[in-house]
Amino acid sequence: EIVLTQSPGTLSLSPGERATLSCRASQSVSSSYLAWYQQKPGQAPRLLIYGASSRATGIPDRFSGSGSGTDFTLTISRLEPEDFAVYYCQQYGSSGTFGQGTKVEIK
Amino acid sequence: QVQLVQSGAEVKKPGASVKVSCKASGDTFTTYGISWVRQAPGQGLEWMGWISAYNGNTNYAQKLQGRVTMTTDTSTSTAYMELRSLRSDDTAVYYCTLGATVWGQGTLVTVSS
């Protein structure tokens, strides 16, 4: 089973700053089947990125994904107030494991 | 626009079974697979498995093999997730999702004696 490790656990930033979130896989993720989700308290997750770098419908272009193989990154170019949330990566090439999440909090 | 509506909250005793339903509106039910994801209180997301509404193929998380069964009823565009031999650590909000873009509202399952 592929294990995903996200870092950091918590990211403390101010609105307008750049956020860089990491997701590392224990083995190569096939065909870049890597997705990123945003989750706010009491809400279902929201798909942001699929295929490692493709934005889902309606997702602002300040969100971008990159990477391949075992190392993936989600970048939020300029944090808006509504971006403070928990972010999860998920690989869906071999079953569908999630990372443990990164919380982006207001500094 | 497709929506997923899940069944209501459940309280179960340890050792019992629970069956959660997920009804889709719209006509894309057989186009995408339905995945089930759960989230224990204050914890992260856990992928439980996937079922193709087109042909019934399933792929379950190794951890839940033998305790979980996912099914679909295409006549009513409804997916079901049954979890057996419930334990206290199965207490969680259970979500269904269609193609990862449409999510149900979640169903809280509480396992308590």
mmCIF file of C-alpha atoms in Angstrom:
data_model
loop_
_atom_site.group_PDB
_atom_site.id
_atom_site.type_symbol
_atom_site.label_atom_id
_atom_site.label_comp_id
_atom_site.label_asym_id
_atom_site.label_seq_id
_atom_site.Cartn_x
_atom_site.Cartn_y
_atom_site.Cartn_z
ATOM 1 C CA GLU A 1 0.000 0.000 0.000
ATOM 2 C CA ILE A 2 1.289 3.446 -0.924
ATOM 3 C CA VAL A 3 1.777 5.716 2.090
ATOM 4 C CA LEU A 4 1.562 9.491 1.602
ATOM 5 C CA THR A 5 3.383 11.813 3.989
ATOM 6 C CA GLN A 6 2.442 15.486 3.985
ATOM 7 C CA SER A 7 4.586 18.295 5.330
ATOM 8 C CA PRO A 8 4.500 20.480 7.212
ATOM 9 C CA GLY A 9 1.742 19.453 9.598
ATOM 10 C CA THR A 10 0.787 23.074 10.136
ATOM 11 C CA LEU A 11 1.661 26.150 8.095
ATOM 12 C CA SER A 12 1.190 29.554 9.745
ATOM 13 C CA LEU A 13 0.990 32.316 7.154
ATOM 14 C CA SER A 14 -0.597 35.719 6.580
ATOM 15 C CA PRO A 15 -3.097 36.592 3.843
ATOM 16 C CA GLY A 16 -1.241 37.483 0.658
ATOM 17 C CA GLU A 17 1.656 35.149 1.383
ATOM 18 C CA ARG A 18 2.619 32.111 -0.692
ATOM 19 C CA ALA A 19 1.906 28.622 0.659
ATOM 20 C CA THR A 20 3.883 25.571 -0.399
ATOM 21 C CA LEU A 21 2.600 22.175 0.713
ATOM 22 C CA SER A 22 4.456 18.916 0.163
ATOM 23 C CA CYS A 23 3.221 15.365 -0.353
ATOM 24 C CA ARG A 24 5.724 12.508 -0.556
ATOM 25 C CA ALA A 25 4.776 8.967 -1.565
ATOM 26 C CA SER A 26 6.409 5.768 -0.317
ATOM 27 C CA GLN A 27 6.545 4.529 -3.915
ATOM 28 C CA SER A 28 5.963 6.017 -7.305
ATOM 29 C CA VAL A 29 2.401 7.173 -8.003
ATOM 30 C CA SER A 30 1.359 5.741 -11.358
ATOM 31 C CA SER A 31 0.487 8.151 -14.147
ATOM 32 C CA SER A 32 0.513 11.055 -11.706
ATOM 33 C CA TYR A 33 -2.777 9.919 -10.195
ATOM 34 C CA LEU A 34 -2.387 12.455 -7.425
ATOM 35 C CA ALA A 35 -5.127 14.793 -6.204
ATOM 36 C CA TRP A 36 -5.326 17.636 -3.712
ATOM 37 C CA TYR A 37 -8.373 18.526 -1.617
ATOM 38 C CA GLN A 38 -9.325 21.413 0.626
ATOM 39 C CA GLN A 39 -11.510 20.831 3.655
ATOM 40 C CA LYS A 40 -13.066 23.386 5.976
ATOM 41 C CA PRO A 41 -14.660 22.522 9.348
ATOM 42 C CA GLY A 42 -18.014 20.793 9.023
ATOM 43 C CA GLN A 43 -17.761 20.536 5.247
ATOM 44 C CA ALA A 44 -17.028 17.758 2.786
ATOM 45 C CA PRO A 45 -13.667 17.897 1.016
ATOM 46 C CA ARG A 46 -13.431 19.931 -2.190
ATOM 47 C CA LEU A 47 -11.339 18.709 -5.104
ATOM 48 C CA LEU A 48 -8.706 21.282 -6.116
ATOM 49 C CA ILE A 49 -6.202 19.431 -8.305
ATOM 50 C CA TYR A 50 -6.221 16.098 -10.113
ATOM 51 C CA GLY A 51 -3.624 14.377 -12.261
ATOM 52 C CA ALA A 52 -1.010 16.158 -10.125
ATOM 53 C CA SER A 53 -1.385 19.494 -11.941
ATOM 54 C CA SER A 54 -4.854 19.923 -13.481
ATOM 55 C CA ARG A 55 -7.184 22.321 -11.717
ATOM 56 C CA ALA A 56 -10.712 21.085 -11.090
ATOM 57 C CA THR A 57 -13.630 23.071 -12.482
ATOM 58 C CA GLY A 58 -14.086 26.437 -10.790
ATOM 59 C CA ILE A 59 -10.808 26.376 -8.856
ATOM 60 C CA PRO A 60 -8.995 29.740 -8.890
ATOM 61 C CA ASP A 61 -5.664 29.871 -10.688
ATOM 62 C CA ARG A 62 -3.828 30.834 -7.494
ATOM 63 C CA PHE A 63 -3.920 27.083 -6.773
ATOM 64 C CA SER A 64 -1.370 25.028 -8.688
ATOM 65 C CA GLY A 65 -0.043 21.508 -8.425
ATOM 66 C CA SER A 66 3.216 20.030 -9.585
ATOM 67 C CA GLY A 67 5.395 16.967 -9.243
ATOM 68 C CA SER A 68 5.653 13.380 -10.382
ATOM 69 C CA GLY A 69 6.876 10.024 -9.165
ATOM 70 C CA THR A 70 7.066 10.316 -5.391
ATOM 71 C CA ASP A 71 7.212 14.091 -4.783
ATOM 72 C CA PHE A 72 4.281 16.433 -5.256
ATOM 73 C CA THR A 73 3.591 20.037 -4.313
ATOM 74 C CA LEU A 74 0.504 22.202 -3.931
ATOM 75 C CA THR A 75 1.190 25.921 -4.187
ATOM 76 C CA ILE A 76 -1.203 28.705 -3.285
ATOM 77 C CA SER A 77 0.350 31.794 -4.838
ATOM 78 C CA ARG A 78 -1.343 34.425 -2.653
ATOM 79 C CA LEU A 79 -3.441 33.311 0.276
ATOM 80 C CA GLU A 80 -6.958 34.668 0.451
ATOM 81 C CA PRO A 81 -8.901 34.628 3.758
ATOM 82 C CA GLU A 82 -11.029 31.732 2.499
ATOM 83 C CA ASP A 83 -7.949 29.573 1.818
ATOM 84 C CA PHE A 84 -7.219 28.897 5.482
ATOM 85 C CA ALA A 85 -8.221 25.270 5.815
ATOM 86 C CA VAL A 86 -6.837 21.729 5.885
ATOM 87 C CA TYR A 87 -5.374 20.302 2.690
ATOM 88 C CA TYR A 88 -5.061 16.626 1.820
ATOM 89 C CA CYS A 89 -3.270 14.830 -0.968
ATOM 90 C CA GLN A 90 -4.586 11.521 -2.280
ATOM 91 C CA GLN A 91 -3.145 8.983 -4.675
ATOM 92 C CA TYR A 92 -5.693 7.111 -6.740
ATOM 93 C CA GLY A 93 -3.462 5.001 -8.962
ATOM 94 C CA SER A 94 -3.355 2.074 -6.574
ATOM 95 C CA SER A 95 -6.393 2.075 -4.312
ATOM 96 C CA GLY A 96 -6.892 5.554 -2.868
ATOM 97 C CA THR A 97 -4.837 6.484 0.165
ATOM 98 C CA PHE A 98 -4.817 9.990 1.661
ATOM 99 C CA GLY A 99 -2.038 11.894 3.329
ATOM 100 C CA GLN A 100 -2.551 12.971 6.922
ATOM 101 C CA GLY A 101 -3.242 16.588 5.994
ATOM 102 C CA THR A 102 -1.619 20.021 6.298
ATOM 103 C CA LYS A 103 -3.425 22.751 8.200
ATOM 104 C CA VAL A 104 -2.927 26.241 6.797
ATOM 105 C CA GLU A 105 -3.674 28.667 9.608
ATOM 106 C CA ILE A 106 -3.641 32.436 9.932
ATOM 107 C CA LYS A 107 -0.451 33.764 11.475
ATOM 108 C CA GLN B 1 -26.059 19.429 -11.646
ATOM 109 C CA VAL B 2 -25.558 16.049 -9.974
ATOM 110 C CA GLN B 3 -26.163 15.888 -6.236
ATOM 111 C CA LEU B 4 -25.566 13.073 -3.776
ATOM 112 C CA VAL B 5 -27.928 12.699 -0.831
ATOM 113 C CA GLN B 6 -26.934 10.329 1.939
ATOM 114 C CA SER B 7 -29.030 8.591 4.552
ATOM 115 C CA GLY B 8 -29.303 9.923 8.078
ATOM 116 C CA ALA B 9 -27.172 9.476 11.166
ATOM 117 C CA GLU B 10 -26.947 6.055 12.793
ATOM 118 C CA VAL B 11 -26.121 4.837 16.285
ATOM 119 C CA LYS B 12 -24.990 1.235 16.501
ATOM 120 C CA LYS B 13 -23.694 -1.123 19.157
ATOM 121 C CA PRO B 14 -20.308 -2.817 18.822
ATOM 122 C CA GLY B 15 -20.559 -5.929 16.672
ATOM 123 C CA ALA B 16 -23.551 -4.658 14.705
ATOM 124 C CA SER B 17 -23.693 -3.685 11.023
ATOM 125 C CA VAL B 18 -24.584 -0.416 9.334
ATOM 126 C CA LYS B 19 -25.686 0.275 5.772
ATOM 127 C CA VAL B 20 -25.376 3.820 4.459
ATOM 128 C CA SER B 21 -27.080 4.875 1.252
ATOM 129 C CA CYS B 22 -26.086 7.527 -1.261
ATOM 130 C CA LYS B 23 -28.666 8.576 -3.862
ATOM 131 C CA ALA B 24 -27.608 10.449 -6.973
ATOM 132 C CA SER B 25 -29.746 12.878 -8.922
ATOM 133 C CA GLY B 26 -28.957 13.354 -12.585
ATOM 134 C CA ASP B 27 -27.871 10.883 -15.248
ATOM 135 C CA THR B 28 -24.138 10.474 -14.645
ATOM 136 C CA PHE B 29 -24.441 7.709 -12.054
ATOM 137 C CA THR B 30 -22.992 4.988 -14.266
ATOM 138 C CA THR B 31 -20.332 7.202 -15.824
ATOM 139 C CA TYR B 32 -18.121 7.505 -12.783
ATOM 140 C CA GLY B 33 -17.315 5.284 -9.895
ATOM 141 C CA ILE B 34 -18.589 5.953 -6.392
ATOM 142 C CA SER B 35 -15.941 6.137 -3.704
ATOM 143 C CA TRP B 36 -16.529 6.020 0.020
ATOM 144 C CA VAL B 37 -14.379 8.045 2.407
ATOM 145 C CA ARG B 38 -14.673 8.297 6.169
ATOM 146 C CA GLN B 39 -13.403 10.748 8.756
ATOM 147 C CA ALA B 40 -13.195 9.963 12.457
ATOM 148 C CA PRO B 41 -13.801 12.904 14.814
ATOM 149 C CA GLY B 42 -10.910 15.350 14.627
ATOM 150 C CA GLN B 43 -8.969 13.060 12.285
ATOM 151 C CA GLY B 44 -8.007 12.963 8.624
ATOM 152 C CA LEU B 45 -9.650 11.379 5.619
ATOM 153 C CA GLU B 46 -9.601 7.617 5.086
ATOM 154 C CA TRP B 47 -10.374 6.050 1.717
ATOM 155 C CA MET B 48 -12.618 3.015 2.144
ATOM 156 C CA GLY B 49 -13.112 1.801 -1.382
ATOM 157 C CA TRP B 50 -14.683 2.277 -4.786
ATOM 158 C CA ILE B 51 -17.393 0.701 -6.864
ATOM 159 C CA SER B 52 -18.181 1.011 -10.540
ATOM 160 C CA ALA B 53 -21.887 1.623 -11.027
ATOM 161 C CA TYR B 54 -21.381 0.494 -14.634
ATOM 162 C CA ASN B 55 -20.289 -3.093 -13.938
ATOM 163 C CA GLY B 56 -20.179 -3.486 -10.151
ATOM 164 C CA ASN B 57 -16.417 -3.894 -9.941
ATOM 165 C CA THR B 58 -15.087 -3.023 -6.507
ATOM 166 C CA ASN B 59 -11.768 -2.115 -4.921
ATOM 167 C CA TYR B 60 -11.679 -2.051 -1.122
ATOM 168 C CA ALA B 61 -9.073 -0.683 1.246
ATOM 169 C CA GLN B 62 -6.968 -3.558 2.509
ATOM 170 C CA LYS B 63 -7.705 -2.575 6.107
ATOM 171 C CA LEU B 64 -11.450 -3.085 5.614
ATOM 172 C CA GLN B 65 -11.400 -6.215 3.442
ATOM 173 C CA GLY B 66 -13.885 -8.739 4.763
ATOM 174 C CA ARG B 67 -15.912 -6.176 6.724
ATOM 175 C CA VAL B 68 -17.107 -3.819 3.989
ATOM 176 C CA THR B 69 -19.387 -4.357 1.009
ATOM 177 C CA MET B 70 -20.251 -1.726 -1.563
ATOM 178 C CA THR B 71 -23.169 -2.147 -3.932
ATOM 179 C CA THR B 72 -25.211 -0.082 -6.355
ATOM 180 C CA ASP B 73 -28.786 -0.103 -7.585
ATOM 181 C CA THR B 74 -28.767 1.526 -11.012
ATOM 182 C CA SER B 75 -32.575 1.534 -11.189
ATOM 183 C CA THR B 76 -32.655 4.080 -8.369
ATOM 184 C CA SER B 77 -29.175 5.599 -8.874
ATOM 185 C CA THR B 78 -28.300 4.637 -5.315
ATOM 186 C CA ALA B 79 -25.042 3.353 -3.883
ATOM 187 C CA TYR B 80 -24.757 1.496 -0.602
ATOM 188 C CA MET B 81 -21.904 0.895 1.812
ATOM 189 C CA GLU B 82 -22.328 -1.797 4.447
ATOM 190 C CA LEU B 83 -19.817 -2.135 7.270
ATOM 191 C CA ARG B 84 -20.032 -5.158 9.580
ATOM 192 C CA SER B 85 -18.623 -6.098 12.976
ATOM 193 C CA LEU B 86 -18.584 -2.461 14.016
ATOM 194 C CA ARG B 87 -16.068 -1.249 16.589
ATOM 195 C CA SER B 88 -15.789 2.020 18.468
ATOM 196 C CA ASP B 89 -13.065 3.198 16.103
ATOM 197 C CA ASP B 90 -15.528 2.955 13.205
ATOM 198 C CA THR B 91 -17.243 6.031 14.647
ATOM 199 C CA ALA B 92 -16.893 8.577 11.866
ATOM 200 C CA VAL B 93 -18.595 10.680 9.244
ATOM 201 C CA TYR B 94 -18.973 8.583 6.108
ATOM 202 C CA TYR B 95 -18.972 10.327 2.727
ATOM 203 C CA CYS B 96 -19.784 9.082 -0.751
ATOM 204 C CA THR B 97 -18.263 10.867 -3.707
ATOM 205 C CA LEU B 98 -18.883 10.684 -7.444
ATOM 206 C CA GLY B 99 -15.765 11.239 -9.488
ATOM 207 C CA ALA B 100 -14.215 13.097 -6.525
ATOM 208 C CA THR B 101 -15.983 16.297 -7.601
ATOM 209 C CA VAL B 102 -19.440 15.720 -6.130
ATOM 210 C CA TRP B 103 -19.739 14.754 -2.483
ATOM 211 C CA GLY B 104 -22.603 13.691 -0.312
ATOM 212 C CA GLN B 105 -23.358 15.633 2.834
ATOM 213 C CA GLY B 106 -21.898 12.922 5.058
ATOM 214 C CA THR B 107 -23.494 10.422 7.426
ATOM 215 C CA LEU B 108 -22.414 10.255 11.059
ATOM 216 C CA VAL B 109 -22.151 6.694 12.319
ATOM 217 C CA THR B 110 -21.631 6.382 16.045
ATOM 218 C CA VAL B 111 -20.623 3.047 17.526
ATOM 219 C CA SER B 112 -21.209 2.915 21.243
ATOM 220 C CA SER B 113 -22.389 0.435 23.817
#
